[in-house]
Amino acid sequence: MIIPVALFNFEAGGLRNGHRDLRPLVDAFHDVDTPPALILLCEAKTWHEHGHRPLHQAAELLADRLDRPYVGMLGHDPRGPIPQRSSTTRPC
């Protein structure tokens, strides 16, 4: 069994001039033939803010674009430079 996975480095989590723009993330999956079962995002370290709003919005937009459900979960790599922020985040 092959599980399609996408790894996407989303610079600054889409934060531009104080506003989050998720359009480049969604547009990156425009020409995907096989939608990934799992999408791993790098640089989404502030997506826990506002009740995980950026995380849930991105999952919803990607689900709409790729016509399949996605569930957003925050995590971190313990070897990475960003410490775990809360007990609700789970390691990847």
Tab-separated table of C-alpha atoms in Angstrom:
chain	number	residue	atom	x	y	z
A	1	MET	CA	0.000	0.000	0.000
A	2	ILE	CA	1.282	3.458	-0.922
A	3	ILE	CA	0.110	6.438	1.098
A	4	PRO	CA	0.647	9.743	-0.745
A	5	VAL	CA	2.274	12.358	1.489
A	6	ALA	CA	3.071	16.006	0.764
A	7	LEU	CA	5.687	18.023	2.622
A	8	PHE	CA	5.242	21.763	2.188
A	9	ASN	CA	7.478	24.500	3.590
A	10	PHE	CA	5.072	27.413	3.982
A	11	GLU	CA	7.279	30.408	4.689
A	12	ALA	CA	6.280	32.144	7.945
A	13	GLY	CA	3.069	30.091	7.942
A	14	GLY	CA	1.637	32.454	5.331
A	15	LEU	CA	2.067	35.555	7.485
A	16	ARG	CA	2.667	38.602	5.265
A	17	ASN	CA	2.635	42.176	6.578
A	18	GLY	CA	0.691	41.164	9.679
A	19	HIS	CA	-1.946	39.192	7.749
A	20	ARG	CA	-2.112	35.479	7.030
A	21	ASP	CA	-2.511	34.577	3.352
A	22	LEU	CA	-3.316	30.904	2.821
A	23	ARG	CA	-3.808	31.287	-0.931
A	24	PRO	CA	-0.209	30.232	-1.810
A	25	LEU	CA	-0.661	27.039	0.215
A	26	VAL	CA	-3.908	26.113	-1.524
A	27	ASP	CA	-2.596	27.153	-4.953
A	28	ALA	CA	0.430	24.871	-4.521
A	29	PHE	CA	-1.962	21.918	-4.774
A	30	HIS	CA	-3.707	23.165	-7.911
A	31	ASP	CA	-2.224	20.641	-10.362
A	32	VAL	CA	-2.006	17.635	-8.045
A	33	ASP	CA	-3.032	14.396	-9.768
A	34	THR	CA	-3.285	12.297	-6.610
A	35	PRO	CA	-4.352	14.261	-3.532
A	36	PRO	CA	-2.120	13.458	-0.564
A	37	ALA	CA	-3.542	11.514	2.352
A	38	LEU	CA	-1.251	13.461	4.662
A	39	ILE	CA	0.071	17.016	4.291
A	40	LEU	CA	2.953	18.022	6.555
A	41	LEU	CA	3.533	21.754	6.850
A	42	CYS	CA	6.727	23.379	8.014
A	43	GLU	CA	6.723	26.888	9.523
A	44	ALA	CA	3.150	26.706	10.853
A	45	LYS	CA	4.434	27.440	14.352
A	46	THR	CA	1.903	30.213	15.097
A	47	TRP	CA	-1.134	28.293	13.887
A	48	HIS	CA	-2.158	27.546	17.479
A	49	GLU	CA	-3.233	31.186	17.818
A	50	HIS	CA	-6.867	32.265	17.984
A	51	GLY	CA	-8.143	28.789	18.868
A	52	HIS	CA	-6.146	27.106	16.071
A	53	ARG	CA	-8.051	29.212	13.547
A	54	PRO	CA	-5.274	29.278	10.875
A	55	LEU	CA	-4.874	25.497	11.164
A	56	HIS	CA	-8.581	24.780	10.764
A	57	GLN	CA	-8.961	27.308	7.962
A	58	ALA	CA	-6.082	25.736	6.029
A	59	ALA	CA	-7.544	22.235	6.497
A	60	GLU	CA	-10.929	23.430	5.230
A	61	LEU	CA	-9.457	25.228	2.207
A	62	LEU	CA	-7.319	22.220	1.272
A	63	ALA	CA	-10.305	19.896	1.677
A	64	ASP	CA	-12.301	22.099	-0.694
A	65	ARG	CA	-9.460	22.252	-3.234
A	66	LEU	CA	-8.657	18.532	-3.148
A	67	ASP	CA	-12.227	17.283	-2.640
A	68	ARG	CA	-11.460	15.162	0.415
A	69	PRO	CA	-11.625	15.714	4.175
A	70	TYR	CA	-8.567	16.855	6.102
A	71	VAL	CA	-8.174	17.243	9.851
A	72	GLY	CA	-5.626	19.741	11.133
A	73	MET	CA	-3.316	18.649	13.951
A	74	LEU	CA	-0.448	20.691	15.312
A	75	GLY	CA	2.767	19.010	16.201
A	76	HIS	CA	6.484	19.597	16.312
A	77	ASP	CA	9.695	17.772	15.737
A	78	PRO	CA	11.460	17.515	19.096
A	79	ARG	CA	14.762	17.865	17.215
A	80	GLY	CA	13.597	21.176	15.702
A	81	PRO	CA	14.259	24.657	17.060
A	82	ILE	CA	10.659	25.421	18.097
A	83	PRO	CA	9.623	24.118	21.539
A	84	GLN	CA	6.232	22.533	22.112
A	85	ARG	CA	3.824	25.336	23.058
A	86	SER	CA	1.004	23.562	24.876
A	87	SER	CA	-0.208	20.227	26.061
A	88	THR	CA	-2.694	20.142	23.180
A	89	THR	CA	0.002	19.909	20.516
A	90	ARG	CA	1.105	16.415	19.628
A	91	PRO	CA	4.412	15.369	18.115
A	92	CYS	CA	4.347	14.554	14.412
